[in-house]
Every structure is written in structure tokens, then in C-alpha cells.
mmCIF file of C-alpha atoms in Angstrom:
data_model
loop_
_atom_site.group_PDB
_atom_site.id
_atom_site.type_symbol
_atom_site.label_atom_id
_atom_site.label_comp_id
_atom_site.label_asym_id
_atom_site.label_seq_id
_atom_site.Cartn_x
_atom_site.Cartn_y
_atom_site.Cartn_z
ATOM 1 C CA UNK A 1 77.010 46.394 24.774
ATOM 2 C CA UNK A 2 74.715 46.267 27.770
ATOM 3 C CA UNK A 3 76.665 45.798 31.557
ATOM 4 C CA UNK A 4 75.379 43.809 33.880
ATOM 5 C CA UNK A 5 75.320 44.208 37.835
ATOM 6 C CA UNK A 6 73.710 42.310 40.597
ATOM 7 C CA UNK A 7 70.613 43.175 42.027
ATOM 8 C CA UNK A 8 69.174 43.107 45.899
ATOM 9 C CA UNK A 9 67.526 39.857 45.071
ATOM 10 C CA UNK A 10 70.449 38.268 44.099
ATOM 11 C CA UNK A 11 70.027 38.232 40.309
ATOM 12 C CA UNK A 12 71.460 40.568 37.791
ATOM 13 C CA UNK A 13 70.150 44.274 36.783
ATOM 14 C CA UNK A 14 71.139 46.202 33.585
ATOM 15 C CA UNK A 15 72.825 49.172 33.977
ATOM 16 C CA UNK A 16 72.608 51.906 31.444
ATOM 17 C CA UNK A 17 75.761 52.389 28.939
ATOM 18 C CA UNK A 18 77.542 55.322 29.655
ATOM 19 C CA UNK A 19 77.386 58.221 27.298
ATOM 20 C CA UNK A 20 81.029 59.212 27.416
ATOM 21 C CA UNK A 21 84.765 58.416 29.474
ATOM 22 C CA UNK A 22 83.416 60.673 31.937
ATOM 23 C CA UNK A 23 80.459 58.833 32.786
ATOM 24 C CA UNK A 24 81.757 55.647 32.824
ATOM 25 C CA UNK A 25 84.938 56.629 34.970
ATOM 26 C CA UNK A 26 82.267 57.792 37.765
ATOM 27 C CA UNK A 27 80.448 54.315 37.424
ATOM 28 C CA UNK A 28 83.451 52.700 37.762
ATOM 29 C CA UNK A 29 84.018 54.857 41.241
ATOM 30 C CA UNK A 30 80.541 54.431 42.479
ATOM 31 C CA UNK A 31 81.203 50.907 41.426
ATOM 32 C CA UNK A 32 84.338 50.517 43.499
ATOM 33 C CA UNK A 33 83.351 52.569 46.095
ATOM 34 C CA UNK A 34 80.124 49.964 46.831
ATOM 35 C CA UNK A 35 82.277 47.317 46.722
ATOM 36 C CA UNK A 36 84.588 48.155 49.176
ATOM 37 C CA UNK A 37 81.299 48.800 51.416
ATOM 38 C CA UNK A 38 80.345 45.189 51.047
ATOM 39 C CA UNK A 39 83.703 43.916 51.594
ATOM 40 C CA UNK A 40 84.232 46.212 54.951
ATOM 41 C CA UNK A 41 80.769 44.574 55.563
ATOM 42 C CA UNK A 42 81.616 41.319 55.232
ATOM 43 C CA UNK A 43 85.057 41.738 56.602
ATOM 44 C CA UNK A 44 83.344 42.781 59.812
ATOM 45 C CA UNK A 45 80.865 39.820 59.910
ATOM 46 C CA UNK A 46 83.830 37.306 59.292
ATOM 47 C CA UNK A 47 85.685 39.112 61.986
ATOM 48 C CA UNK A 48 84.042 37.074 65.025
ATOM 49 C CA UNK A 49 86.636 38.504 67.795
ATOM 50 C CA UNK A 50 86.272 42.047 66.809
ATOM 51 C CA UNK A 51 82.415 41.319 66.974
ATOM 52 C CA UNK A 52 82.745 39.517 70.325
ATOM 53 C CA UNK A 53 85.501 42.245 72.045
ATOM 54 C CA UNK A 54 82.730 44.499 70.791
ATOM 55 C CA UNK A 55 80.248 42.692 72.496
ATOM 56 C CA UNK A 56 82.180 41.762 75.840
ATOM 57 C CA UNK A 57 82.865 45.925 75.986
ATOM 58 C CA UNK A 58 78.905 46.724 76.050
ATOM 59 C CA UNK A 59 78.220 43.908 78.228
ATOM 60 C CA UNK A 60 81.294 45.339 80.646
ATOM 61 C CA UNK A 61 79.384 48.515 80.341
ATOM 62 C CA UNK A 62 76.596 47.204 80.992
ATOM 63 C CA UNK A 63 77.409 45.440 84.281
ATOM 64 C CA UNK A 64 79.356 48.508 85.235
ATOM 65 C CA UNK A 65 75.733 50.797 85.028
ATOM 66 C CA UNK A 66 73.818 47.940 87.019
ATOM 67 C CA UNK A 67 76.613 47.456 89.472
ATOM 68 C CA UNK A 68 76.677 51.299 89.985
ATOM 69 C CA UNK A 69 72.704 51.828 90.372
ATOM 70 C CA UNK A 70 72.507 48.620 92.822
ATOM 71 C CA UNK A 71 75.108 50.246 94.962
ATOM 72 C CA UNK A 72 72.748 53.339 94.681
ATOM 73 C CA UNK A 73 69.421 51.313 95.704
ATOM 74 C CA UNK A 74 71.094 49.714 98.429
ATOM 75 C CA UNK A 75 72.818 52.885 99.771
ATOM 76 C CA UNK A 76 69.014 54.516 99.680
ATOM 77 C CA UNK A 77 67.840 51.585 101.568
ATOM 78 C CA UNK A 78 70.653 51.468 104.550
ATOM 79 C CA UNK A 79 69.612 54.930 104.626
ATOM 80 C CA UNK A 80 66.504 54.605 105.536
ATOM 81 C CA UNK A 81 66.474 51.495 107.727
ATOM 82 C CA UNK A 82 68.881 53.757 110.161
ATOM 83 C CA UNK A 83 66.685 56.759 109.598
ATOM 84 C CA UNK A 84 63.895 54.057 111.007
ATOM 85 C CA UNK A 85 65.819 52.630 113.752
ATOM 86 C CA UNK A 86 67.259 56.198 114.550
ATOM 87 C CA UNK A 87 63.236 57.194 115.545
ATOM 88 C CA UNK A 88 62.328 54.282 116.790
ATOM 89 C CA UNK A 89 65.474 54.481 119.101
ATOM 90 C CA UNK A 90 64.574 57.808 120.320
ATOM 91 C CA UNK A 91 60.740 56.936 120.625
ATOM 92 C CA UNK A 92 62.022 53.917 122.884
ATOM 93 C CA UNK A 93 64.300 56.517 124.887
ATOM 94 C CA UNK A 94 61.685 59.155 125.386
ATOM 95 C CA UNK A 95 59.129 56.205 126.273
ATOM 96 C CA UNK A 96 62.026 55.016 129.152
ATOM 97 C CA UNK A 97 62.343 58.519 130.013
ATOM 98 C CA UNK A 98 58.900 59.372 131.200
ATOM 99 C CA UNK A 99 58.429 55.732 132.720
ATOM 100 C CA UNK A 100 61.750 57.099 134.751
ATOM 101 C CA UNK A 101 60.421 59.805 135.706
ATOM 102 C CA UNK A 102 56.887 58.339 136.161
ATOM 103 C CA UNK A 103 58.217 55.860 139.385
ATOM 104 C CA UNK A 104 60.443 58.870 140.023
ATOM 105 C CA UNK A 105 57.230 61.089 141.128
ATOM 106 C CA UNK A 106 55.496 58.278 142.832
ATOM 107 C CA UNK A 107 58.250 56.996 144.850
ATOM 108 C CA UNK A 108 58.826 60.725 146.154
ATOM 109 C CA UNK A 109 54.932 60.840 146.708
ATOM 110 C CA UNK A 110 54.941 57.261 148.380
ATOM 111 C CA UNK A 111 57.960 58.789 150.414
ATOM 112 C CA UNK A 112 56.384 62.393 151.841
ATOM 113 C CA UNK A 113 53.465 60.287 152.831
ATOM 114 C CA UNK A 114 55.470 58.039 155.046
ATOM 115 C CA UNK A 115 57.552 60.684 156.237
ATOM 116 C CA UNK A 116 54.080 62.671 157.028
ATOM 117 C CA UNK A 117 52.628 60.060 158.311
ATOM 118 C CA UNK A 118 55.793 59.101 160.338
ATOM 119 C CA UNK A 119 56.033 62.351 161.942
ATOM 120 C CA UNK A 120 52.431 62.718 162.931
ATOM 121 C CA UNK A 121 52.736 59.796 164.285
ATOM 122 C CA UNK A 122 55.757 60.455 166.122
ATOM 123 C CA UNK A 123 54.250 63.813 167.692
ATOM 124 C CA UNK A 124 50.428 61.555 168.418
ATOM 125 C CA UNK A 125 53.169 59.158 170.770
ATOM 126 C CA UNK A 126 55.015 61.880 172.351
ATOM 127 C CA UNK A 127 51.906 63.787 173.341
ATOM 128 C CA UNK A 128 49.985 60.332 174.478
ATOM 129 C CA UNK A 129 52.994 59.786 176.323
ATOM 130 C CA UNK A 130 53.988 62.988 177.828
ATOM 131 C CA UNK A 131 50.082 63.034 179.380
ATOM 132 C CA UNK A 132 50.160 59.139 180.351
ATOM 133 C CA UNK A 133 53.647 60.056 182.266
ATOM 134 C CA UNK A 134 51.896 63.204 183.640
ATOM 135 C CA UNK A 135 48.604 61.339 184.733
ATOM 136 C CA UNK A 136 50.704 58.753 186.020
ATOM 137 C CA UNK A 137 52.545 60.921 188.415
ATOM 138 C CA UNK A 138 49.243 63.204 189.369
ATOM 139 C CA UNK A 139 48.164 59.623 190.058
ATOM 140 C CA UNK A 140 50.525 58.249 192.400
ATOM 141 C CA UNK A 141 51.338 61.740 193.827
ATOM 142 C CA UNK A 142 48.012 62.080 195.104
ATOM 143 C CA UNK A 143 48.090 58.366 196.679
ATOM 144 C CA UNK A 144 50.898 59.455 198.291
ATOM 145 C CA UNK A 145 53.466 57.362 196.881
ATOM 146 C CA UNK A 146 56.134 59.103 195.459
ATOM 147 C CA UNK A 147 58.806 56.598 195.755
ATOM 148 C CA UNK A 148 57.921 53.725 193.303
ATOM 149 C CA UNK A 149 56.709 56.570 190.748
ATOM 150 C CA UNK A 150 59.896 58.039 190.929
ATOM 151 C CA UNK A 151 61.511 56.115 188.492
ATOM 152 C CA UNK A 152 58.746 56.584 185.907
ATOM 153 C CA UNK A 153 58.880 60.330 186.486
ATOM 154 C CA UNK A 154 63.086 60.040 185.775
ATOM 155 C CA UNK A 155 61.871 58.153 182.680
ATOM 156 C CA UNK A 156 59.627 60.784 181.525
ATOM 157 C CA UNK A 157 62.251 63.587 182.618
ATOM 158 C CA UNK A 158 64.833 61.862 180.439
ATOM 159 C CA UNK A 159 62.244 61.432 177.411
ATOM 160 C CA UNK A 160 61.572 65.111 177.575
ATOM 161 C CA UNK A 161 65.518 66.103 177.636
ATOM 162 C CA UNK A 162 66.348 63.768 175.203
ATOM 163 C CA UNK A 163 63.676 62.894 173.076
ATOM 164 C CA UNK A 164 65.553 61.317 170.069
ATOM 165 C CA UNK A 165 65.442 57.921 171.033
ATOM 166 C CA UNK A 166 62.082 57.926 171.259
ATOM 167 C CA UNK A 167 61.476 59.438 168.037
ATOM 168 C CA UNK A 168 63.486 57.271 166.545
ATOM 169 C CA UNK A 169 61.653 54.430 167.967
ATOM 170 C CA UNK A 170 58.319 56.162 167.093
ATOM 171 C CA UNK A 171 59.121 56.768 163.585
ATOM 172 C CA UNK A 172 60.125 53.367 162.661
ATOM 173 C CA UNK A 173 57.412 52.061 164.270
ATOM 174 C CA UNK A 174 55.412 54.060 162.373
ATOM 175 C CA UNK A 175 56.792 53.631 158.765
ATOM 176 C CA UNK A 176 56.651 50.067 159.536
ATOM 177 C CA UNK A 177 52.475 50.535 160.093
ATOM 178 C CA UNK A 178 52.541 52.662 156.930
ATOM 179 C CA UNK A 179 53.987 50.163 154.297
ATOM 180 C CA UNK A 180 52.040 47.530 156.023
ATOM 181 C CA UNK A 181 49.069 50.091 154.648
ATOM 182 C CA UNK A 182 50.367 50.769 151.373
ATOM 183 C CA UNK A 183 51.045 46.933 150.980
ATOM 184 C CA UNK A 184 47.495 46.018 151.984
ATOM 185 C CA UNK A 185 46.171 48.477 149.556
ATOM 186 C CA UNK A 186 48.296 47.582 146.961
ATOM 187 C CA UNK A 187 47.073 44.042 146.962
ATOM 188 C CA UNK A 188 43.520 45.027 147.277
ATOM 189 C CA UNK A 189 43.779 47.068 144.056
#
């Protein structure tokens, strides 16, 4: 008697008589043991929540990878847009810093030259009037009147005791004449 088994393509295949008990018992175990394959197989197919716990796990781990490298890429990135405002921060400082110091040195510049020009000025007034009040007194004192010169000669006297005032006087007179210079060339720049 010939047995008969199914085939890949569906239809049915001989299978060779077995030769003794022996034989047969192990085609009856290869048998079973092929049949319980396809029945764990189709088992599995026809078990569509095992198959979609299955899937919903890799898609879980899935998500879980992506979420984890996003948080990566945008960690990089907030990295490097406060390395770029960290430079350009200190670029901007350093660029404040030597405009600082820039008006800094000008300003004391701008300020010697009034106070040099002040003081020159100051000591050009004192001389021009020390020899006025000395001319004027030669002057009257060799006219022969004394009297009414007098008083300029106390003013002079006083001038030469004290000479603050006059200084004072002289030097604001004189920074006034300087930034009306440094104005006027200012504008014709």
C-alpha cells in the first residue's frame, strides 16, 4: 500500500513504504513533529492580538529610539546656538570695549588741550596785564598825576597778591574760546 502526503503545491506526494516498525515509527514522528509546526504556525497567524501586542511593542520601541535621538539632535543644536551667541556676545563686548576706551582717549586728549590752552592763555592775560598796569602807571607817573592812577595801581597790587580771581576769570574765558574752536572745527570736518 502506497501513503499519501500533501505536497507544497497543495496536491498530494507519495511517500515511500517503510521497510520495517522502525522506519515507519520515525515517519510517524517526523510526521507529527511537522504537523505541530504548521499548527504553531497557524495558531500564531489566527492569534491577531499576540500579532498586534507584538507589533505595538516594536512600534513602542521604535518611538522610544526616535524620541531618544531627537532629544540628542536638539540637545546638539541648543548647544551650538549658545556656543554662537556666547562669541558673538563677547565679540559685541570687546567691540563696546574699545569704542569705550576709544572716546575715553579722545575726551582726555580734547581735555589736556583745553587745559593747555587754558593755561597759556591764562599766563598770555596776566603778563599783557601786569605790563598794561605797569605802562599805565609809568604813564601817568610821568604826567604827574598820581592820584587818579592810584586806584588802578591798588588794582594791579591786588591782582598780583591775589591772582586767583583773575585766573579764574582768564581760564574760563579761555575754555569758552577753545570749544568755540573745537566746535567750529568739528562742523567744518
Amino acid at each position: 500500500m502506497t501513503d499519501r502526503t500533501q505536497g507544497a503545491d497543495g496536491g498530494s506526494a507519495p511517500v515511500a513504504g517503510a521497510k520495517g516498525p522502525d522506519e515507519l515509527r520515525q515517519q510517524i514522528k517526523e510526521t507529527r513533529s511537522r504537523l505541530g509546526d504548521t499548527v504553531e504556525e497557524l495558531a500564531a497567524k489566527a492569534d491577531v492580538k499576540g500579532r498586534a501586542k507584538a507589533r505595538a511593542a516594536d512600534l513602542r520601541d521604535k518611538a522610544g529610539a526616535m524620541t531618544v535621538q531627537l532629544r540628542s539632535t536638539a540637545a546638539q543644536a541648543g548647544h551650538r546656538v549658545q556656543e554662537k551667541v556666547s562669541h558673538a556676545g563677547h565679540r559685541m563686548q570687546d567691540t563696546a570695549s574699545r569704542a569705550g576706551h576709544t572716546v575715553q582717549d579722545t575726551a582726555s586728549r580734547a581735555g589736556h588741550t583745553v587745559q593747555d590752552t587754558a593755561s597759556r592763555a591764562g599766563h598770555t592775560v596776566q603778563d599783557t596785564a601786569s605790563r598794561t598796569g605797569h605802562t599805565v602807571q609809568d604813564t601817568a607817573s610821568r604826567a604827574g598825576h598820581s592820584a587818579p592812577m592810584a586806584g588802578v595801581s591798588n588794582a594791579v597790587q591786588a591782582c598780583r597778591r591775589n591772582p586767583r580771581p583773575l585766573m579764574v576769570a582768564l581760564v574760563v574765558g579761555a575754555a569758552l574760546v577753545t570749544a568755540g574752536l573745537l566746535i567750529r572745527r568739528s562742523r567744518d570736518c
